[in-house]
Coordinates of N, CA and C and ligand atoms in Angstrom, one line a residue:
X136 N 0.8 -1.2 0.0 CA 0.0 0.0 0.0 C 0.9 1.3 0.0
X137 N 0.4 2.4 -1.0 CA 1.4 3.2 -0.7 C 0.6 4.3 0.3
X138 N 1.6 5.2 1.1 CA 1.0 6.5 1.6 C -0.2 7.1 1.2
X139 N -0.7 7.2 0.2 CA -1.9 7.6 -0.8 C -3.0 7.1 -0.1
X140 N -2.6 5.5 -0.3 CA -4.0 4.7 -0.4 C -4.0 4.6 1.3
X141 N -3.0 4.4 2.0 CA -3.2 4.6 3.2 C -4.0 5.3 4.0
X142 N -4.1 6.3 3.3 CA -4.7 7.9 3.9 C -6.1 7.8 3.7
X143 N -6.3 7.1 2.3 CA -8.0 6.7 1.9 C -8.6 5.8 2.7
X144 N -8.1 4.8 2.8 CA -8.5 3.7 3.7 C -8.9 4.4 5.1
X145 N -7.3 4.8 5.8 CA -8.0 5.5 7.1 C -9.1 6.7 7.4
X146 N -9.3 7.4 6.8 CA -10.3 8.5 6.0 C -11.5 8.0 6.4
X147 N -11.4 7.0 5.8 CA -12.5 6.2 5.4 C -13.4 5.6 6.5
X148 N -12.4 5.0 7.3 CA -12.4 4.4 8.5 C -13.2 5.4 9.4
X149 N -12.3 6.5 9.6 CA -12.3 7.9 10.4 C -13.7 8.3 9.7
X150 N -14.5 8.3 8.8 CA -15.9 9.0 8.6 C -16.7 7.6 8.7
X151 N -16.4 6.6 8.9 CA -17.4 5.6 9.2 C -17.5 5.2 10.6
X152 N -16.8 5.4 11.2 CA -16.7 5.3 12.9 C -17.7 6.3 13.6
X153 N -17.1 7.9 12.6 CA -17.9 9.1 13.2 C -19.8 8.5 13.0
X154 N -19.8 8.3 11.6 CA -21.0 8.0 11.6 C -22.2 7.2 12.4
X155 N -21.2 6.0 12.4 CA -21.7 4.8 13.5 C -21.8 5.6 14.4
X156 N -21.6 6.4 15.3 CA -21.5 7.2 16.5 C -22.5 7.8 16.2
X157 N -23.0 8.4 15.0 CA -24.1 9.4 14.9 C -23.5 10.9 14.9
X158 N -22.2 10.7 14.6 CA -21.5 12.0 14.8 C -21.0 12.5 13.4
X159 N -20.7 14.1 13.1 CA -20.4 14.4 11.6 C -19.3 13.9 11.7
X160 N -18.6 13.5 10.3 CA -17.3 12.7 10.2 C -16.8 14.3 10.1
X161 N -16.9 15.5 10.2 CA -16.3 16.5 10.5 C -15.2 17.2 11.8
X162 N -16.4 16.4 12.7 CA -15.9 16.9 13.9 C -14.8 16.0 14.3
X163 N -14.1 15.4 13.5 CA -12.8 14.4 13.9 C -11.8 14.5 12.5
X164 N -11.0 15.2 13.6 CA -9.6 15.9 12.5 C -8.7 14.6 12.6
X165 N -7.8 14.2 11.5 CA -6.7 13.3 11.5 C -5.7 14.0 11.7
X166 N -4.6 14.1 12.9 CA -3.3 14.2 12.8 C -2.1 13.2 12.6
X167 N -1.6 13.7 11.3 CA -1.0 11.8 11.0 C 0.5 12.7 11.6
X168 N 0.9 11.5 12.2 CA 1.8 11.3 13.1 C 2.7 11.0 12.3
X169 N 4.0 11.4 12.0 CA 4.8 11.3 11.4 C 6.8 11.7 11.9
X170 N 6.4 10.7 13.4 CA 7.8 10.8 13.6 C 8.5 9.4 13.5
X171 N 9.9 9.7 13.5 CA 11.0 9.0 12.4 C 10.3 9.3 11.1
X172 N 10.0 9.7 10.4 CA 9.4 9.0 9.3 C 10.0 10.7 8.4
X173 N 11.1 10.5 7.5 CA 11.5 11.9 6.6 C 10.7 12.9 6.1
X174 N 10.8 14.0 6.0 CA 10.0 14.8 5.8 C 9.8 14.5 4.1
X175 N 10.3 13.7 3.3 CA 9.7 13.4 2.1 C 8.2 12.4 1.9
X176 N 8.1 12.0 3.0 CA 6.8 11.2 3.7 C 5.9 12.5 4.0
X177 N 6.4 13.4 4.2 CA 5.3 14.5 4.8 C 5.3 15.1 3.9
X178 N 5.5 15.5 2.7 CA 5.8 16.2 1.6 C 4.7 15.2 0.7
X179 N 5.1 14.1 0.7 CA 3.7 13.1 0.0 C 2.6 12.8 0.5
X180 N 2.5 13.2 1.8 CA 1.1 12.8 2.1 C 0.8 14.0 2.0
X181 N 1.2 15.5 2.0 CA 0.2 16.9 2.1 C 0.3 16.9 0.4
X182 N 1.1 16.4 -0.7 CA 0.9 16.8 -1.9 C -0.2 15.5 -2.5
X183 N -0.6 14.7 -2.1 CA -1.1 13.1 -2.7 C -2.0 13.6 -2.2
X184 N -2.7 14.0 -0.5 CA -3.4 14.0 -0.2 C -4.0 15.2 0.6
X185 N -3.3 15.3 0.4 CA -4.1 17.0 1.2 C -4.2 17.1 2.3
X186 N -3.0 15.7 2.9 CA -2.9 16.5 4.8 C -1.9 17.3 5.0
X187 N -2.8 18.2 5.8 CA -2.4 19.3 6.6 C -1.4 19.4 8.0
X188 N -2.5 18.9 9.0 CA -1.9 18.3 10.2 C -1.4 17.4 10.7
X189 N 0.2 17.5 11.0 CA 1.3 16.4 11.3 C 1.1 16.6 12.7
X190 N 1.5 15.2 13.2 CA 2.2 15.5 14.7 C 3.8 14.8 15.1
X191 N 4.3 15.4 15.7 CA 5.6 15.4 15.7 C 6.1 15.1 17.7
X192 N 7.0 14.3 17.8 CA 7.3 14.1 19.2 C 8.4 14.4 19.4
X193 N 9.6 14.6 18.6 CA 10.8 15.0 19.5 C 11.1 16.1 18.6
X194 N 11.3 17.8 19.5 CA 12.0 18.6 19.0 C 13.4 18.7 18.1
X195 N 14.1 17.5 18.3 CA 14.8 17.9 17.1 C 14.7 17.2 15.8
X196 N 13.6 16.5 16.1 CA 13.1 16.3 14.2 C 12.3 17.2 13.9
X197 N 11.6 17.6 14.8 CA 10.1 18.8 14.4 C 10.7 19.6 14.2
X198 N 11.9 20.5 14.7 CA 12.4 21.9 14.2 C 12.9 21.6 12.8
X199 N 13.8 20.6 12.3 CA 14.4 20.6 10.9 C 13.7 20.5 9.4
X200 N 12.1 19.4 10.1 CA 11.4 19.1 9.5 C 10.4 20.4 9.0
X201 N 10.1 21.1 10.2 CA 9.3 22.6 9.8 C 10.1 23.3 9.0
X202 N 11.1 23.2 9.0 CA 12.0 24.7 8.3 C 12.2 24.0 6.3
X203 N 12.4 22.6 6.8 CA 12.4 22.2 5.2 C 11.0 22.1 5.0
X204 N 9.7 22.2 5.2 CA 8.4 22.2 4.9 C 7.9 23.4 4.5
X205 N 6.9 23.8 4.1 CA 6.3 25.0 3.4 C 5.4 24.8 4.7
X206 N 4.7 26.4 4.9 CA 4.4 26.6 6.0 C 3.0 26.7 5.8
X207 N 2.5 25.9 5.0 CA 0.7 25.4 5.3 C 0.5 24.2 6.2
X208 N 1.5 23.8 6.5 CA 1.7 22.7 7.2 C 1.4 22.7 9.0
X209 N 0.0 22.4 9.5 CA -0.1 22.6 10.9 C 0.3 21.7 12.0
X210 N 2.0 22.4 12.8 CA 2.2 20.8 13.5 C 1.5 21.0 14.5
X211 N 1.8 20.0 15.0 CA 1.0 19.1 16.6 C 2.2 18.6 17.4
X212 N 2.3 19.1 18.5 CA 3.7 18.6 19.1 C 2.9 17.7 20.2
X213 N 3.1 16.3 20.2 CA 2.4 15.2 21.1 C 3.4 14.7 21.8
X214 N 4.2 14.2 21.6 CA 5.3 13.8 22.6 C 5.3 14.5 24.2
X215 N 6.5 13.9 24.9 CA 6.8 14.7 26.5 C 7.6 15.6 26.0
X216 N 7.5 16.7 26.8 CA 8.3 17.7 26.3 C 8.9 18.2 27.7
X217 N 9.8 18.4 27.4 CA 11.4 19.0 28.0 C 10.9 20.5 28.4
X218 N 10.9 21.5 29.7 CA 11.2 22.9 29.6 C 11.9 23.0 29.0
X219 N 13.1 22.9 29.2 CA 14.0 23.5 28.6 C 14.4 23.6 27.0
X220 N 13.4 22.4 26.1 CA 13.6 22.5 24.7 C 12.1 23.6 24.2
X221 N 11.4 23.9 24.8 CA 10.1 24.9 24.6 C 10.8 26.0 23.8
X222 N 11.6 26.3 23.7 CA 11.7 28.1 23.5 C 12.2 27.4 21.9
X223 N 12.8 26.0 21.6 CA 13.4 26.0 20.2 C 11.5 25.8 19.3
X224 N 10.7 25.4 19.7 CA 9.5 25.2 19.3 C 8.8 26.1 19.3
X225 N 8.8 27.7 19.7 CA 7.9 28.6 20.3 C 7.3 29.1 18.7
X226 N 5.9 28.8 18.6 CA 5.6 29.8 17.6 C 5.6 28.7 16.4
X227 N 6.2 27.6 16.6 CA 6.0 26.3 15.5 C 4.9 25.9 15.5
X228 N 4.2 25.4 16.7 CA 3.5 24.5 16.6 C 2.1 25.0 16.8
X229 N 0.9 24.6 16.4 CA -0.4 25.3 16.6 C -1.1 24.4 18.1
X230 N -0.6 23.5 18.4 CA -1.2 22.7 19.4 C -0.2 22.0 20.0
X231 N -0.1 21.9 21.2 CA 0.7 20.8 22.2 C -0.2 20.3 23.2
X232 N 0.0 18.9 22.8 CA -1.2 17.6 23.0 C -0.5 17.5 24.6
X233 N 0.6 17.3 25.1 CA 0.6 16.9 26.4 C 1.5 18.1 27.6
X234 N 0.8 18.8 27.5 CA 1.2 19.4 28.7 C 0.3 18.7 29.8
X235 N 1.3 18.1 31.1 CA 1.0 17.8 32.1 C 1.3 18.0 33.3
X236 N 2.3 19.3 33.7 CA 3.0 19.6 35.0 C 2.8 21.4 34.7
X237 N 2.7 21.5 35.7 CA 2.0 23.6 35.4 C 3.9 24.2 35.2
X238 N 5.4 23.2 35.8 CA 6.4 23.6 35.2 C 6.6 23.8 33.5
X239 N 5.8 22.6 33.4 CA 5.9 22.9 31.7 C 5.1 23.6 31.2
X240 N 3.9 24.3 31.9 CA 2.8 25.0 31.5 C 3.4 26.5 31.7
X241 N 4.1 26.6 32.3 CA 4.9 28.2 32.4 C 5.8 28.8 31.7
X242 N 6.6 27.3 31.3 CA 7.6 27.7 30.6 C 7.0 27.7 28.9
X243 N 5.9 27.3 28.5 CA 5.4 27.6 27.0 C 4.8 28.9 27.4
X244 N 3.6 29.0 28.6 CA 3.7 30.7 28.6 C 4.7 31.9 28.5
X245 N 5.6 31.6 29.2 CA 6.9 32.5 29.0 C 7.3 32.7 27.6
X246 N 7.7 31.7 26.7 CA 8.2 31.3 25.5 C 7.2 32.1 24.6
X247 N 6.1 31.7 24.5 CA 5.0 32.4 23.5 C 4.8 34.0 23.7
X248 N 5.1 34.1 25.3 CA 4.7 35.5 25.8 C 6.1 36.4 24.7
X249 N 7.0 35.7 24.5 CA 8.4 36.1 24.3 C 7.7 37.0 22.9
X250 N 7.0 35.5 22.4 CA 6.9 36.4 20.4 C 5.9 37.0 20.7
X251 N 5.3 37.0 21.6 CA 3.4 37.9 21.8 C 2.1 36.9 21.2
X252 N 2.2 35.5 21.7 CA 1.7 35.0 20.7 C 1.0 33.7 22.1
X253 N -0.5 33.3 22.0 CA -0.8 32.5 22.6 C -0.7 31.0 22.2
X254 N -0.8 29.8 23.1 CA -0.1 28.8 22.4 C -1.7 28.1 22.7
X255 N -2.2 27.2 22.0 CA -3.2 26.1 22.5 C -2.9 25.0 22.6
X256 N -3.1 24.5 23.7 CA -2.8 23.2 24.4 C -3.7 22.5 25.1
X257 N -3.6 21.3 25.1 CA -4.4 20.3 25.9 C -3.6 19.5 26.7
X258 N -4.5 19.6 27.6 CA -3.4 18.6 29.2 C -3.9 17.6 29.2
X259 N -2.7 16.6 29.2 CA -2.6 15.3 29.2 C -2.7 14.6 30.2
X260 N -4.0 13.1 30.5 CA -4.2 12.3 31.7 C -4.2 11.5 31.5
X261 N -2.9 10.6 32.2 CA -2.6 9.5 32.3 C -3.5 8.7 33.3
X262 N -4.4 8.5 32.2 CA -5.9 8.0 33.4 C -5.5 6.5 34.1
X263 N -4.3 5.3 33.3 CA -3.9 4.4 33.9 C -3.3 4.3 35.3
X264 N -2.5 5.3 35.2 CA -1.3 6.1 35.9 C -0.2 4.6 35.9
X265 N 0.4 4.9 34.7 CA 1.0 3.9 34.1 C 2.3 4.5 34.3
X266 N 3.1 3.7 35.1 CA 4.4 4.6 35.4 C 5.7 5.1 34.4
X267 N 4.7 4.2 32.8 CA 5.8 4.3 31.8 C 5.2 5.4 30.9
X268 N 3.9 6.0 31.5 CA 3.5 7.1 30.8 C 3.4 8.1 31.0
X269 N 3.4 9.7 30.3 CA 3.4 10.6 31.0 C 1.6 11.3 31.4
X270 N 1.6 12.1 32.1 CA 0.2 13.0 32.0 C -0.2 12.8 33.6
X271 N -0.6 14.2 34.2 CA -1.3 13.8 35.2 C -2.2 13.1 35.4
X272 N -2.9 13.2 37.2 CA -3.6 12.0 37.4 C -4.6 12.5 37.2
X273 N -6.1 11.5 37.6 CA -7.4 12.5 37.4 C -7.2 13.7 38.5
X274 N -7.2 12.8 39.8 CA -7.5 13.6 40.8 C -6.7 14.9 40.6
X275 N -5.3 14.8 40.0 CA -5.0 16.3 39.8 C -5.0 17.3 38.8
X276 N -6.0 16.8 37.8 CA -6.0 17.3 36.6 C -7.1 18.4 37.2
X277 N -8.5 18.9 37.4 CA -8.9 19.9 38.1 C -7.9 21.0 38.4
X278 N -7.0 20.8 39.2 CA -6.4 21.7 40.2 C -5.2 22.5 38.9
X279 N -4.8 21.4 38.1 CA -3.8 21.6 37.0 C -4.5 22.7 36.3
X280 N -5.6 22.4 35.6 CA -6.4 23.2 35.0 C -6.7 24.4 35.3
X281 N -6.7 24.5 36.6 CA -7.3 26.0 36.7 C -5.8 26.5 37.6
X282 N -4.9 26.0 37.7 CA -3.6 26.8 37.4 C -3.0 27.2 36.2
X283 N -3.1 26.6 35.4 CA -3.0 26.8 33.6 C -4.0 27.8 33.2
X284 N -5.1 27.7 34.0 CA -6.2 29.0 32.8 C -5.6 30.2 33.8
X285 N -4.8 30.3 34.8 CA -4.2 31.8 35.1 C -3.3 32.1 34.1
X286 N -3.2 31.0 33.5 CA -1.3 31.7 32.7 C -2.2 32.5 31.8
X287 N -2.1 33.8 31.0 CA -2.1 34.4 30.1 C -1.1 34.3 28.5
X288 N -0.8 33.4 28.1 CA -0.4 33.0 26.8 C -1.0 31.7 26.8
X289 N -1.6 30.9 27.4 CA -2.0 29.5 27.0 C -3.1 29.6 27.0
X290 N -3.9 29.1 26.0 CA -5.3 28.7 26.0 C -5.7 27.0 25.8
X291 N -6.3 26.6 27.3 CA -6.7 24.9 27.2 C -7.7 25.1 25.8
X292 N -7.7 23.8 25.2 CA -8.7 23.6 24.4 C -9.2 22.1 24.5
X293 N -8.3 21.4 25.5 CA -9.4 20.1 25.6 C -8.3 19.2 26.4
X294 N -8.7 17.7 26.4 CA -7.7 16.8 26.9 C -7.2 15.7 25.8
X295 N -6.3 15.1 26.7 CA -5.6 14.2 25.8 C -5.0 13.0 26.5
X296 N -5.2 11.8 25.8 CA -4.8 10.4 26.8 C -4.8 9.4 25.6
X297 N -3.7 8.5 26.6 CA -2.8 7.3 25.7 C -3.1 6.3 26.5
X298 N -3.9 5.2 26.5 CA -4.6 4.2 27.7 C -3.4 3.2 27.3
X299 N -3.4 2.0 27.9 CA -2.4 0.9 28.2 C -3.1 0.8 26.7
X300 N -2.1 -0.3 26.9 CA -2.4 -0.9 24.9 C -2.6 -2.1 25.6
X301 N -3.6 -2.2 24.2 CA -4.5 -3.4 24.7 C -4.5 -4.2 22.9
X302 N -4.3 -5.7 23.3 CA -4.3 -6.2 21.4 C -5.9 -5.8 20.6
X303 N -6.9 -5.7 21.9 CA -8.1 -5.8 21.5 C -8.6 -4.3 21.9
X304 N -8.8 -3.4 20.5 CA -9.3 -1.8 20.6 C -10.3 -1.5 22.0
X305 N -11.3 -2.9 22.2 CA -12.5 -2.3 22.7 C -12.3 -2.2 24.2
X306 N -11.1 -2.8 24.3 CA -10.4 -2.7 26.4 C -9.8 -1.2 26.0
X307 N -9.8 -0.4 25.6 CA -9.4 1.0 25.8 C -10.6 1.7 25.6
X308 N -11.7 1.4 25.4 CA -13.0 2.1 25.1 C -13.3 2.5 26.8
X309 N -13.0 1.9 27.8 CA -13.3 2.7 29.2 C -12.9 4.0 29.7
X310 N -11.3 3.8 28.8 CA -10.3 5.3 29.5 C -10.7 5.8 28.2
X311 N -11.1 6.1 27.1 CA -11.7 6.7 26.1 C -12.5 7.6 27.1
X312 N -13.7 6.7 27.2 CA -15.3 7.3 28.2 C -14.8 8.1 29.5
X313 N -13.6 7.5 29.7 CA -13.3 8.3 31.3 C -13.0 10.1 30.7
X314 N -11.8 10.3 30.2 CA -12.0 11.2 29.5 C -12.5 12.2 29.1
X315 N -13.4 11.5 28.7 CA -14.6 12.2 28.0 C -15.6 13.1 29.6
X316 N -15.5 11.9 29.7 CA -16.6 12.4 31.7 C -15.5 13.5 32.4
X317 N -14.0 13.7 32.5 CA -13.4 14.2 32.6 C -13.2 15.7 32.5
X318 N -13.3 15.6 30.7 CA -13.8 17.1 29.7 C -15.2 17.9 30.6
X319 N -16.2 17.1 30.6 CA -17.7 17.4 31.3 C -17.3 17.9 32.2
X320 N -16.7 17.5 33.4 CA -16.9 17.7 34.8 C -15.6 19.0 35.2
X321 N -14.7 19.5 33.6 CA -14.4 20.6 34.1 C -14.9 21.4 33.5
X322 N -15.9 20.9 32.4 CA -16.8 22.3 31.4 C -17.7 22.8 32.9
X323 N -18.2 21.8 33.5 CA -19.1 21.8 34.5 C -18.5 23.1 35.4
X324 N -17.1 22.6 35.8 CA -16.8 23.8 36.7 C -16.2 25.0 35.9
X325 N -16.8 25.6 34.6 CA -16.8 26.8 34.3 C -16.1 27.6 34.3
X326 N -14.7 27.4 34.1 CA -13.4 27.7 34.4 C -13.0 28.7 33.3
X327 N -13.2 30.2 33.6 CA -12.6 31.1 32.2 C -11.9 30.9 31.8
X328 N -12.0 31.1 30.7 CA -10.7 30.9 29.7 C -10.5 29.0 28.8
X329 N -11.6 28.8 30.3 CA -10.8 27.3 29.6 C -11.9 26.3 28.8
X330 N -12.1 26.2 27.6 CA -12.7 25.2 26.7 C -12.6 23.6 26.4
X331 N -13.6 23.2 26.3 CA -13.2 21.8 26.2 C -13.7 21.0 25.1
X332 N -13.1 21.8 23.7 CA -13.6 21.4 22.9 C -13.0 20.5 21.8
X333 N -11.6 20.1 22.7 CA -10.8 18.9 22.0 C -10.8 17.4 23.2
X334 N -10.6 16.5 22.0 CA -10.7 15.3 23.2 C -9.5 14.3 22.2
X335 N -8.1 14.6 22.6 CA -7.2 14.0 21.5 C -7.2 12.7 22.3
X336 N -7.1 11.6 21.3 CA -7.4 9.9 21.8 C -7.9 9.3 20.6
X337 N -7.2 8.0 20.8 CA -6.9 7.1 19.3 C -5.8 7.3 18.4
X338 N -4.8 5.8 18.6 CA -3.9 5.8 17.5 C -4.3 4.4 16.3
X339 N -3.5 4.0 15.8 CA -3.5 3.3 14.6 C -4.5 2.1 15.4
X340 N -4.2 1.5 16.2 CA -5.1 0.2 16.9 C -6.3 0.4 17.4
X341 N -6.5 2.0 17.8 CA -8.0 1.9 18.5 C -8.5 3.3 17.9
X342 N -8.2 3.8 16.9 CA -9.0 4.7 17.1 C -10.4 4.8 16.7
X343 N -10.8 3.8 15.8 CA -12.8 3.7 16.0 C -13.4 4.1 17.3
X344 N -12.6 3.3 18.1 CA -13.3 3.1 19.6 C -13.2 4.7 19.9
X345 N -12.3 5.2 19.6 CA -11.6 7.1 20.5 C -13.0 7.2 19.4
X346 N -13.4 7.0 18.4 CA -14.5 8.1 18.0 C -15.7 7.6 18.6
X347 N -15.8 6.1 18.8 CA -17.0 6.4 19.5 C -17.5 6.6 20.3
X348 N -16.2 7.4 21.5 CA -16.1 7.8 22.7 C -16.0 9.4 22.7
X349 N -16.0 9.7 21.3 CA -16.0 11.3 21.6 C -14.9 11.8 20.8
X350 N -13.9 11.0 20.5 CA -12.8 11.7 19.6 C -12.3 12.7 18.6
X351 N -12.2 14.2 18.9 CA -11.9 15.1 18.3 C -10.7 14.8 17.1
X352 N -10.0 14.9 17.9 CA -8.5 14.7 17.2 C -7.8 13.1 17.4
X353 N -7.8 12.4 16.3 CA -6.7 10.8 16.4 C -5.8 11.3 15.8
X354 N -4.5 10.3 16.3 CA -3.4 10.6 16.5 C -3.0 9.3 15.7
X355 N -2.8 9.0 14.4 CA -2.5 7.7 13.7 C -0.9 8.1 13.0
X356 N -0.4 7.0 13.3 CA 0.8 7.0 12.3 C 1.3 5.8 12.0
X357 N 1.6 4.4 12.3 CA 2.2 3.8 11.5 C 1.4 3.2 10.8
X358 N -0.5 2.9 10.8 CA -1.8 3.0 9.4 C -1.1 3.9 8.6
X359 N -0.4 5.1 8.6 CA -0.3 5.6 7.8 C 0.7 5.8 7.1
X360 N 2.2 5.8 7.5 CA 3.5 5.5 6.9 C 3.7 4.3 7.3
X361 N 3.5 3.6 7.6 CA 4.0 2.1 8.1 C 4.8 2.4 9.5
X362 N 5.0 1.0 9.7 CA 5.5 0.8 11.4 C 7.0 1.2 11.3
X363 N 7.2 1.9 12.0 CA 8.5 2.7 12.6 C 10.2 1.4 12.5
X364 N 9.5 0.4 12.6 CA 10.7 -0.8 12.7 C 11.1 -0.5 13.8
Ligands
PLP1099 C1 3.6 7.5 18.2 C2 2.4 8.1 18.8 C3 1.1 8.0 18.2 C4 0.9 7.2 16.9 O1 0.9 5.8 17.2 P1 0.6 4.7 16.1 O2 0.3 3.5 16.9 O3 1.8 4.6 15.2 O4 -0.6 5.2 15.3 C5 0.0 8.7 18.7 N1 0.2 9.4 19.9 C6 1.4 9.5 20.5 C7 1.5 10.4 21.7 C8 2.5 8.9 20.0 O5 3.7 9.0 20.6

């Protein structure tokens, strides 16, 4: 299969899941994930196909990769991220999927404050509390949140979660739903500034399930360049 037809297939997938849900296949964006993977892989899938939105995990592929790209290209920085590598990304990225510690939530306010520029992000909950994953817990995700809607350069726009891998999609469909109940119960507590209108979840093995739980934004990449080796 080449990249082309990959992208159809998943597409495909991605508006028939929405529908089974009863949901517009609109309201679920693809971010094809595209680390290891050369930026001539990202050059074919936005010219073959017309994606837009990459996600990228380690700052020093995403900086080389942005500068040799044409700048219609919206990344997504999903990976854990380093303070101290923020200031080489400031102004790259349109979204960072895991902010999880209000240290790293200061230091992209600072950084963005630098160019005058707000950053949107979603905080990440490690609803397993899998010691090999990152993202806060539930119980501290509340408190996280409404320390982040003080910062002035960050704007929340939803959450994000990576459940244990399971061989079988539909054992991740609980921390999908958790999630989701999650999003609710801090729209619930009315928190200025702060929106909950992304719900990033679902990679290449589950993401039907992430849509029929609510899934804004999936996060697929080796469906779509192949597996990393
Ligand atoms: C690598 C990665 C993905 C994509 O995983 P695939 O299984 O290749 O689709 C999604 N989200 C995050 C945070 C990742 O690190």
């Amino acid at each position: 299969m080449t990249i082309a037809e990959n992208f159809e297939e998943i597409r495909r997938r991605i508006a028939e899941a929405a529908r089974r849900a009863g949901r517009d296949p609109d309201s679920v964006r693809l971010v094809a994930v595209s680390k290891t993977k050369p930026a001539s892989a990202i050059a074919e899938a936005r010219d073959a196909c017309g994606q837009l939105i990459f996600g990228e995990n380690y700052v020093q592929e995403l900086v080389p990769k942005v500068k040799e790209l044409s700048s219609d290209i919206s990344w997504h920085f999903i990976g854990s991220l380093q303070s101290n590598k923020v200031r080489q990304i400031a102004g790259m990225v349109d979204l960072i999927h895991s902010v999880d510690r209000i240290s790293l939530a200061r230091e992209i306010d600072r950084q963005w404050g630098e160019i005058g520029k707000v950053c949107d992000i979603l905080v990440q909950v490690n609803i397993a509390q899998e010691a090999t994953k990152s993202g806060t817990s539930c119980e501290e995700l509340i408190d996280l949140v409404r320390e982040i809607a003080q910062l002035p350069n960050l704007r929340i726009k939803g959450l994000m979660t990576m459940p244990p891998f399971f061989d079988d999609p539909e054992a991740a469909r609980p921390y999908f739903r958790r999630l989701k109940e999650l999003a609710g119960e801090i729209e619930g507590a009315a928190i200025p500034g702060v929106a909950m209108q992304e719900l990033s979840m679902g990679m290449s093995g589950d993401f039907e399930a992430a849509i029929a739980e609510g899934a804004t934004l999936v996060r697929v990449g080796s469906a779509l360049f192949g597996s990393r080796g």
